[in-house]
XYZ file of C-alpha atoms in Angstrom:
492
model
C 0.000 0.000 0.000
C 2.589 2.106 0.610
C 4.768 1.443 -2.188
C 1.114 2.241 -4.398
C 0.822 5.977 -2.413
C 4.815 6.320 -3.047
C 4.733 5.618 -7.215
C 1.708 8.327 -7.046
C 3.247 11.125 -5.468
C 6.195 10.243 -7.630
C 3.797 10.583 -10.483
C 2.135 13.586 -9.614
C 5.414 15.113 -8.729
C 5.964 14.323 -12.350
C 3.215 16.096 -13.690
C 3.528 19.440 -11.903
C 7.391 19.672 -12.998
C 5.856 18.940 -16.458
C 3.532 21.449 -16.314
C 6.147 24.203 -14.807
C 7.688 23.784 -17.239
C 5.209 24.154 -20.439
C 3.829 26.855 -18.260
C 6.859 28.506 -18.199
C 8.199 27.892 -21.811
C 4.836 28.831 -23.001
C 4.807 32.335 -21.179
C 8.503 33.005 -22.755
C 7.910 32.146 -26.120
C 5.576 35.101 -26.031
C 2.635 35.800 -28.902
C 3.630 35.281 -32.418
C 3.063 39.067 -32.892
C 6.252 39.410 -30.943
C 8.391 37.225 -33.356
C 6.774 38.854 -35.986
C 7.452 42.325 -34.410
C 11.051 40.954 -34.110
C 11.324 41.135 -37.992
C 10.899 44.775 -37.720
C 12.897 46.011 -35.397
C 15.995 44.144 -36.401
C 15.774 45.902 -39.796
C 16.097 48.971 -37.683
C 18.499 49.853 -35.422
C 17.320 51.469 -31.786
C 18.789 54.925 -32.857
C 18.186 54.768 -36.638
C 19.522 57.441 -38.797
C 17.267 59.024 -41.602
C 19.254 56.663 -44.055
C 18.339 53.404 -42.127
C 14.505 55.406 -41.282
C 14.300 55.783 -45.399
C 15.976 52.566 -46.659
C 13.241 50.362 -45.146
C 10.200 52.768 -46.516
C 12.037 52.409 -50.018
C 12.255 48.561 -49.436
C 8.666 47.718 -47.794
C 6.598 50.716 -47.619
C 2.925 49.471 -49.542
C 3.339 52.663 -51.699
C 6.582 52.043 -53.083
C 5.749 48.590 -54.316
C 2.749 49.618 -55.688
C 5.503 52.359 -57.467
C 7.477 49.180 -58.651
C 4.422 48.108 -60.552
C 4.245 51.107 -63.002
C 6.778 49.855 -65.266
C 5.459 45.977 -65.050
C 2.175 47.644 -66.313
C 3.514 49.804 -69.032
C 5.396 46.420 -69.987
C 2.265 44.859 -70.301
C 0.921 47.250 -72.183
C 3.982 47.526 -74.881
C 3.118 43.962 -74.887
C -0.818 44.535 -75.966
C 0.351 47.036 -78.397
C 3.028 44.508 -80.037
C 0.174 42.385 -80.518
C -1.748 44.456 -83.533
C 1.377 42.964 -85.868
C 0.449 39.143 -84.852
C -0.240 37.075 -87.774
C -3.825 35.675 -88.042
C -4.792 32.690 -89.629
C -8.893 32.119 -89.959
C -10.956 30.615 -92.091
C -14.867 30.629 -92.978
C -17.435 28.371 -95.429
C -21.042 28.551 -96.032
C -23.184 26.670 -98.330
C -26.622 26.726 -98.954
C -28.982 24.545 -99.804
C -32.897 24.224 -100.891
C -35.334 22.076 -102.707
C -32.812 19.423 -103.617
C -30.366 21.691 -104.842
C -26.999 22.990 -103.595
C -27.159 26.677 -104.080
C -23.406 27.429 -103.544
C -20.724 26.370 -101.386
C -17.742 28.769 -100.569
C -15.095 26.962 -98.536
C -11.363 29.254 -97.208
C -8.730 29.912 -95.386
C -6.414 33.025 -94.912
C -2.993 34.113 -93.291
C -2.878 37.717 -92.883
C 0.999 38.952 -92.024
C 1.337 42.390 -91.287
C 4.576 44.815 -91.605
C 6.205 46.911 -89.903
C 6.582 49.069 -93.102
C 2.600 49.283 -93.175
C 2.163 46.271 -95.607
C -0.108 43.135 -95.318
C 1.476 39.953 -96.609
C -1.677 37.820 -96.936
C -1.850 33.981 -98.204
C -4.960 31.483 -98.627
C -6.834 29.236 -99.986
C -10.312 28.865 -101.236
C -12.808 26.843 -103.558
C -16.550 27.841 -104.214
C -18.880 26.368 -106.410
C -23.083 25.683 -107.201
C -25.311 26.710 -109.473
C -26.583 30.167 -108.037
C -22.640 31.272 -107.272
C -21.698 34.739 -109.118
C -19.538 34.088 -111.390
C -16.616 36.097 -110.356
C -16.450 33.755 -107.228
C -15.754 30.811 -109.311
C -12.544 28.891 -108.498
C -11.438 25.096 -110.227
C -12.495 21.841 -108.866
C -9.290 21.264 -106.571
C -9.579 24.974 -105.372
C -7.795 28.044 -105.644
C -4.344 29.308 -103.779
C -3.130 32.394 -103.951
C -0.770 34.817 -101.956
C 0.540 38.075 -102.184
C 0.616 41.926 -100.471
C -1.768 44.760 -99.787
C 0.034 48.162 -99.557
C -0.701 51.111 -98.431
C 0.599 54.195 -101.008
C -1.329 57.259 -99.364
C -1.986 57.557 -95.801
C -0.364 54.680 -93.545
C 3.169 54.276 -95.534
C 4.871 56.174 -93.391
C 2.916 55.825 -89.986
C 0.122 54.058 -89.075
C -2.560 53.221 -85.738
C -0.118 50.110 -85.611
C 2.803 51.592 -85.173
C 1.741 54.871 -83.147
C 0.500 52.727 -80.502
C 3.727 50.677 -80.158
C 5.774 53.571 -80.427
C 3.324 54.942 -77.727
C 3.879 52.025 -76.143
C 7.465 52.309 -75.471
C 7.526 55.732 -74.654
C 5.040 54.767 -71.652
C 7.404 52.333 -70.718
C 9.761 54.929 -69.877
C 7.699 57.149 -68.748
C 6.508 54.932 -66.030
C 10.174 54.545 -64.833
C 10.676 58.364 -64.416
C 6.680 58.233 -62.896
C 8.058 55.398 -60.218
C 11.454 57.517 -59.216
C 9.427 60.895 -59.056
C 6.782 58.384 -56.722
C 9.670 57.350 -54.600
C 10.985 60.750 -54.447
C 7.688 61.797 -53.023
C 7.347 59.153 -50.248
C 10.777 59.529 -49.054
C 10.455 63.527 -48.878
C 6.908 62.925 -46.541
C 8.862 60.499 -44.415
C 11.708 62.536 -44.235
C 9.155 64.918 -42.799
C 7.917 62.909 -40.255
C 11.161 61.992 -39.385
C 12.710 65.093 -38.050
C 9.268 65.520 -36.705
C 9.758 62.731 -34.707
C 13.381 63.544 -33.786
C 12.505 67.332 -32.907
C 9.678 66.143 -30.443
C 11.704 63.537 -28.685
C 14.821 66.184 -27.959
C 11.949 68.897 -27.082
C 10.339 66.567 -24.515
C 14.237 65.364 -23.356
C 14.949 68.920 -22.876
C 11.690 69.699 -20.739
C 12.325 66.442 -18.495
C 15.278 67.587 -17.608
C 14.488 70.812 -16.900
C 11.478 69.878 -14.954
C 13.848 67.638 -13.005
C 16.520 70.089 -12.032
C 13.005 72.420 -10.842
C 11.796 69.548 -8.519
C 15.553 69.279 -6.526
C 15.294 72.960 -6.119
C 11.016 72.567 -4.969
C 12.608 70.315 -2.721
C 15.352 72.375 -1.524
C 13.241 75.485 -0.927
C 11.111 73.590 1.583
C 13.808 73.100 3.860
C 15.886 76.221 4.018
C 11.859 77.818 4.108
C 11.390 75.777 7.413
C 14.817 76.371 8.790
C 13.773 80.301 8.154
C 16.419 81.069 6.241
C 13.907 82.107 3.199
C 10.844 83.212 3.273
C 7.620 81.273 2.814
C 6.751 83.171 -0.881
C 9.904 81.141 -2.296
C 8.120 77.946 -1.954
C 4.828 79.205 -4.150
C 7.950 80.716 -6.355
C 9.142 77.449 -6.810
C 6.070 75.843 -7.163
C 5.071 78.035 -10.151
C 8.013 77.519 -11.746
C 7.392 73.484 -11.334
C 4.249 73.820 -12.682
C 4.693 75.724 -15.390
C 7.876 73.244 -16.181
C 4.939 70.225 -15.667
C 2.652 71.458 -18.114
C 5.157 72.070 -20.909
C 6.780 68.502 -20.490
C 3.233 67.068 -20.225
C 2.332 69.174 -23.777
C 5.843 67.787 -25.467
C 5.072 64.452 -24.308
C 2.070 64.349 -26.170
C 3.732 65.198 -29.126
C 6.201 62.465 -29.262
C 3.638 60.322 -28.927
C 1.459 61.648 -31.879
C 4.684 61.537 -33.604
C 5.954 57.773 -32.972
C 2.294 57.086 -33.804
C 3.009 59.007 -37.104
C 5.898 57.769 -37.908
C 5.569 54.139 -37.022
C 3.154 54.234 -40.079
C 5.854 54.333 -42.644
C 7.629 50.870 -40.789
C 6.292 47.883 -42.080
C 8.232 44.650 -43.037
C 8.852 42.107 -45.676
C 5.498 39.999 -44.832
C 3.453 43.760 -45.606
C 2.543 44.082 -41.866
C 3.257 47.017 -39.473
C 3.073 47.091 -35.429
C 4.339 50.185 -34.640
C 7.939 51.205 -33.024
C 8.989 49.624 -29.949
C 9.521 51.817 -26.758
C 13.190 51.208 -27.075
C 13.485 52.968 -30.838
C 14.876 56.477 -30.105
C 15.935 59.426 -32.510
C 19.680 59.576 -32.754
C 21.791 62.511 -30.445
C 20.935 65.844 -31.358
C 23.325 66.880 -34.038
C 23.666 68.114 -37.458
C 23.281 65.185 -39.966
C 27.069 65.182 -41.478
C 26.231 65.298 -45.260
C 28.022 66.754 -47.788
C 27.585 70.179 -49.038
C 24.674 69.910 -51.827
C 24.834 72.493 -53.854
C 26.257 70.286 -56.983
C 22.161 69.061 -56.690
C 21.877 72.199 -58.011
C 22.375 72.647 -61.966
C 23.733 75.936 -63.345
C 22.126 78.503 -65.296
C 21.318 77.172 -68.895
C 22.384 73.679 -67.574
C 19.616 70.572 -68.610
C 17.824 69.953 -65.139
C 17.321 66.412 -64.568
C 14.416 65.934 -62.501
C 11.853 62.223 -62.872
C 8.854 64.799 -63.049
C 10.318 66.965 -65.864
C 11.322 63.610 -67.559
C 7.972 62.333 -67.617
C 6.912 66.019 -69.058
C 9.785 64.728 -71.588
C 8.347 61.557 -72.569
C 4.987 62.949 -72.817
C 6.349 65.831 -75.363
C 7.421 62.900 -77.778
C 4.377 60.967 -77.452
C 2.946 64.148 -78.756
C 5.101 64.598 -81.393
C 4.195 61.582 -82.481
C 0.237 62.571 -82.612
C 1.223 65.577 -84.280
C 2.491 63.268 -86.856
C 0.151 60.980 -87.199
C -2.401 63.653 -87.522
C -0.423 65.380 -90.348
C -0.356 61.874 -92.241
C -4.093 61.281 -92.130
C -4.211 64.464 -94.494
C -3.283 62.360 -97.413
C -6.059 60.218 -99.244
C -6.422 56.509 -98.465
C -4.485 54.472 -101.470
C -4.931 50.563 -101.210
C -3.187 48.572 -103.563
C -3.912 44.893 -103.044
C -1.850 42.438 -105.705
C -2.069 38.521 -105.432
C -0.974 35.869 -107.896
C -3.072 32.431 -107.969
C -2.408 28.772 -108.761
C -4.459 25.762 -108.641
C -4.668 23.931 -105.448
C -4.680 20.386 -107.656
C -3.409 19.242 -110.815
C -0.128 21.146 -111.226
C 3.364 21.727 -109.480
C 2.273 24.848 -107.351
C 5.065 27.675 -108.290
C 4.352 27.000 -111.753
C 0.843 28.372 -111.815
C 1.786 31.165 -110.221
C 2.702 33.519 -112.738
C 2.215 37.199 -114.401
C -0.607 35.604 -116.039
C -2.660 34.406 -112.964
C -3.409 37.320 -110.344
C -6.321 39.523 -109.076
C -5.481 42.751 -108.220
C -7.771 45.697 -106.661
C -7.282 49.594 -105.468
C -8.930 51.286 -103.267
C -8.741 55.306 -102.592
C -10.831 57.394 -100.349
C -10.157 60.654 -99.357
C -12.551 62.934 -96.707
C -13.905 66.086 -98.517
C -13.742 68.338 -95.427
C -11.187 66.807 -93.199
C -12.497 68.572 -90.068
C -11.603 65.564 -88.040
C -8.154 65.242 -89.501
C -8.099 68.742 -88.344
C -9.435 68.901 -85.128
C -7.018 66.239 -84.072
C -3.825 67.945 -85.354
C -4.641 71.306 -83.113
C -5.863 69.170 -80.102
C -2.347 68.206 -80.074
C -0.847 71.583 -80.835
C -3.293 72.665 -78.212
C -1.778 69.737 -76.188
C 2.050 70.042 -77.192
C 1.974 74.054 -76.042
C 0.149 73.001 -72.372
C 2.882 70.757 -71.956
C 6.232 72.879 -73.072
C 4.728 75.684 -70.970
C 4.237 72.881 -67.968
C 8.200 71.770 -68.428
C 9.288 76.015 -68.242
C 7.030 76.290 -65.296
C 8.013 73.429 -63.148
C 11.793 74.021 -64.557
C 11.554 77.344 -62.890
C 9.790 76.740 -59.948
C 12.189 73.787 -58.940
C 15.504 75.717 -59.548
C 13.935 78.046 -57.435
C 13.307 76.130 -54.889
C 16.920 74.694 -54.911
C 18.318 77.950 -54.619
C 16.120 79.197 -51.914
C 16.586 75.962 -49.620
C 20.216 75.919 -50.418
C 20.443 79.470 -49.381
C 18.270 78.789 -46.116
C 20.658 75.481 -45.664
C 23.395 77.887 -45.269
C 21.716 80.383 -42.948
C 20.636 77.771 -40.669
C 24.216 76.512 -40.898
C 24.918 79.635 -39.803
C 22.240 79.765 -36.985
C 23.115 76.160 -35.748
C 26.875 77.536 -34.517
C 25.242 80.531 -32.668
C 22.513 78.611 -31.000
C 25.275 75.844 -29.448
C 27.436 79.247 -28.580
C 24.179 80.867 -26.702
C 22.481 77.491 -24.994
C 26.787 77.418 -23.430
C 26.101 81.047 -22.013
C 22.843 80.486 -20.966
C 23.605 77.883 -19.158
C 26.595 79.284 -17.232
C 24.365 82.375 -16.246
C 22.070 79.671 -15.005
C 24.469 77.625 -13.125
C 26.389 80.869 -11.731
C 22.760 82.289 -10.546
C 22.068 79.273 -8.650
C 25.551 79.008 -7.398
C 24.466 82.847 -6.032
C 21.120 81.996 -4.521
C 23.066 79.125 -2.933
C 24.990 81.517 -0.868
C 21.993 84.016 -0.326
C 23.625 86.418 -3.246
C 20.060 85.854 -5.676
C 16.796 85.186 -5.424
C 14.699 82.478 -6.297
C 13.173 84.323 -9.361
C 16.213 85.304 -10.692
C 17.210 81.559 -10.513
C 13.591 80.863 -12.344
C 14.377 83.602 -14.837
C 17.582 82.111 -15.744
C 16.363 78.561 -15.670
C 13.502 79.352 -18.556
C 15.683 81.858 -20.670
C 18.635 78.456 -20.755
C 15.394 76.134 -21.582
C 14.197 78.511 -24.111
C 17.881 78.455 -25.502
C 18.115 74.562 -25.743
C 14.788 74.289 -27.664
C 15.918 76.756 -29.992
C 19.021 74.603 -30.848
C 16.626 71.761 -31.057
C 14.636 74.085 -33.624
C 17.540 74.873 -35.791
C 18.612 71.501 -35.670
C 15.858 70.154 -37.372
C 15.264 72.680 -39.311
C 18.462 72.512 -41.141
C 18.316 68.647 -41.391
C 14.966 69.170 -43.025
C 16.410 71.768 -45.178
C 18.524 69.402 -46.593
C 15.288 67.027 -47.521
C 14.214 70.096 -49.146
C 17.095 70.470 -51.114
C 17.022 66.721 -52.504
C 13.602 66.594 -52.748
C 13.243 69.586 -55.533
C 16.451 68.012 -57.415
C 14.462 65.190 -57.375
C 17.022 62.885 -55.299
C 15.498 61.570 -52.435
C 16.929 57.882 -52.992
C 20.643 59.329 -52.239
C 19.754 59.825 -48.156
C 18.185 56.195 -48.824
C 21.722 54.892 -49.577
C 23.311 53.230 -46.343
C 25.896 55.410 -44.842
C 24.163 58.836 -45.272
């Protein structure tokens, strides 16, 4: 009996280690939503820099894949417009019959090839016969081959609906990769944004917390030199302003740091397409100026060609009208078919012998409109279209060089501004330090101490400011020369 109550309490000791153990293996495995969120952050560093912030919106962000798919659609549809010069084989037959009699029967089949020079090679067969059949339509007993070209001599030699829209086509193609950059260039320029946002709110709220901590020692302080009499009582609600001024303001920055991470945890998302957010431990990097290069060679001279992907869509879509324009100016000559195609007999005969000068059917057609208003309407839609455009390319030409030149020159001032500010927040906060130093040995009072305190805060805020203003200058700057992608690149 004993040995029985022994092997269970062995057993059930069993069990519960068991169960520890799940229980506990369980609990540290965590959700799935944490390996997932894993994914995330290790494709971004705790302190990212704008170039690690930027490479991972160019890599997952939903809007710059859905960028990547412009050209794969303009491929597609080169591909549709290709298609108008597939060959086409058919055929067709119909016969007819009533009261006992076979009316007709017409029996064929045709390959239609067309050129690239506007021609139709074309190739069949066919054999018709019965009692009611027009004559005309009459072909031998074995049937009828026959094979030769349909050309254009009027309008559609030199250009035709075939070979605008393939032209078109291409140009689309290329168009699509200048439309994707100039897409990329605008996401990265918003993030950017959101970036030094996020980077100015976390350094403002830093700057209040400490601050508002250095205000508490001295709250504290006050109270006890106020009951050991040394101050008066009026230095305690002095102090206690001061805190609570200091309170509000770090509660007010606080909440924009968060409405910032929220913000700015929008534009993280990873290679399954899925975004959580930034993790609590994902700070803005020390407050400094980002170390870039100077950018004014962003910045094309006078008279210089400005690359830009906008202006070379504007590009692609000047050629694509000149290529209306000249279609247009073609359809002004009258339509001139000429359609020439030897025949042989299908049986009977070695087949190139029967084809010969002898055995042919030939046919012309011409037509030609008598007003040509829709000829004409077409050619000044796009001269209408052409002039829209050319004055589009001067007026974003000029508008984006200058925008260069104004951000460059506001790059420099706040270059400028940046070495003042870290001069002034230095003196500020030595007239801070030697005023408390003062009211330490009863030289000051507490409101000159208070006074000092908020004119050294308002000093470090305004570096903060500049900061981030002149890092965001520099977005500027790249974004109007259209080169975003280069503070994408690693290293930056």
């Amino acid at each position: 009996m004993k040995n029985k109550f022994f092997r269970f309490r062995q057993s059930l000791v069993w069990l519960l280690l068991v169960w520890t153990l799940f229980y506990t293996g369980a609990h540290a495995a965590g959700p799935r939503v944490s390996d997932h969120m894993s994914k995330v952050v290790d494709s971004l560093p705790t302190q990212p820099e704008l170039s690690d912030f930027l490479f991972l919106v160019k890599k997952n962000h939903p809007l710059a894949l859905q960028a990547a798919l412009l050209p794969k659609r303009a491929l597609a549809e080169q591909l549709k417009a290709k298609g108008a010069f597939d060959p086409v084989i058919g055929g067709q037959a119909q016969q007819k019959y009533f009261d006992g009699k076979e009316y007709f029967s017409q029996v064929g089949g045709e390959l239609k090839v067309p050129t690239w020079i506007g021609a139709e090679l074309k190739g069949g067969f066919e054999t018709n016969r019965g009692f009611f059949l027009s004559p005309e339509s009459n072909t031998p007993t074995g049937g009828l081959f026959y094979g030769g070209v349909a050309v254009p001599l009027g309008r559609g030699l030199l250009i035709d609906e075939r070979r605008v829209a393939v032209k078109t086509a291409d140009l689309k193609w290329q168009a699509a990769k200048a439309k994707q950059e100039n897409s990329i260039n605008e996401l990265l320029y918003e993030a950017s944004l959101l970036y030094w946002e996020w980077f100015r709110s976390y350094h403002t709220l830093e700057t209040w917390k400490v601050t508002l901590e250095n205000a508490k020692q001295r709250y504290k302080a006050t109270q006890g030199i106020v009951r050991t009499g040394e101050r008066p009582m009026i230095d305690t609600v002095d102090a206690g302003v001061q805190l609570q001024n200091l309170t509000l303001g770090k509660l007010q920055a606080e909440a924009e740091w968060q409405k910032q991470r929220i913000q700015l945890a929008a534009f993280v998302w990873d290679d399954e397409q899925a975004t959580y957010g930034l993790p609590d431990y994902t700070l803005p990097p020390l407050l400094k100026v980002n170390a870039l290069p100077d950018p004014r060679p962003l910045i094309p001279a006078e008279g210089d060609r400005f690359s830009h992907p906008y202006l070379e869509q504007l590009a692609f879509v000047s050629k694509e009208i000149d290529l209306q324009k000249k279609w247009a100016t073609d359809r002004f000559k009258p339509t001139v078919q000429l359609q020439y195609m030897p025949l042989a007999e299908a049986v009977g005969s070695p087949l190139l012998s029967q084809f010969s000068l002898n055995n042919y059917k030939w046919g012309m057609e011409v037509k030609v409109p008598l007003l040509f208003r829709k000829e004409r309407a077409d050619l000044q839609l796009a001269k209408v279209r052409d002039l829209e455009n050319t004055l589009e390319i001067a007026d974003k030409q000029a508008q984006l060089r200058a925008k260069l030149n104004a951000n460059y020159a506001m790059w420099n001032n706040y270059r400028d501004q940046v070495s003042v500010s870290f001069t002034t927040v230095q003196q500020y906060q030595q007239l801070y330090e030697a005023e408390a130093r003062l009211f330490a040995i009863g030289e000051s009072t507490l409101f000159m101490v208070n006074l000092r305190e908020l004119a050294y805060l308002q000093a470090k805020l305004k570096l903060v400011d500049v900061i981030t203003k002149y890092n965001v200058t520099l977005s500027d700057i790249h974004y109007a020369a259209g080169k975003m992608a280069l503070l994408a690149e690693p290293g930056n």
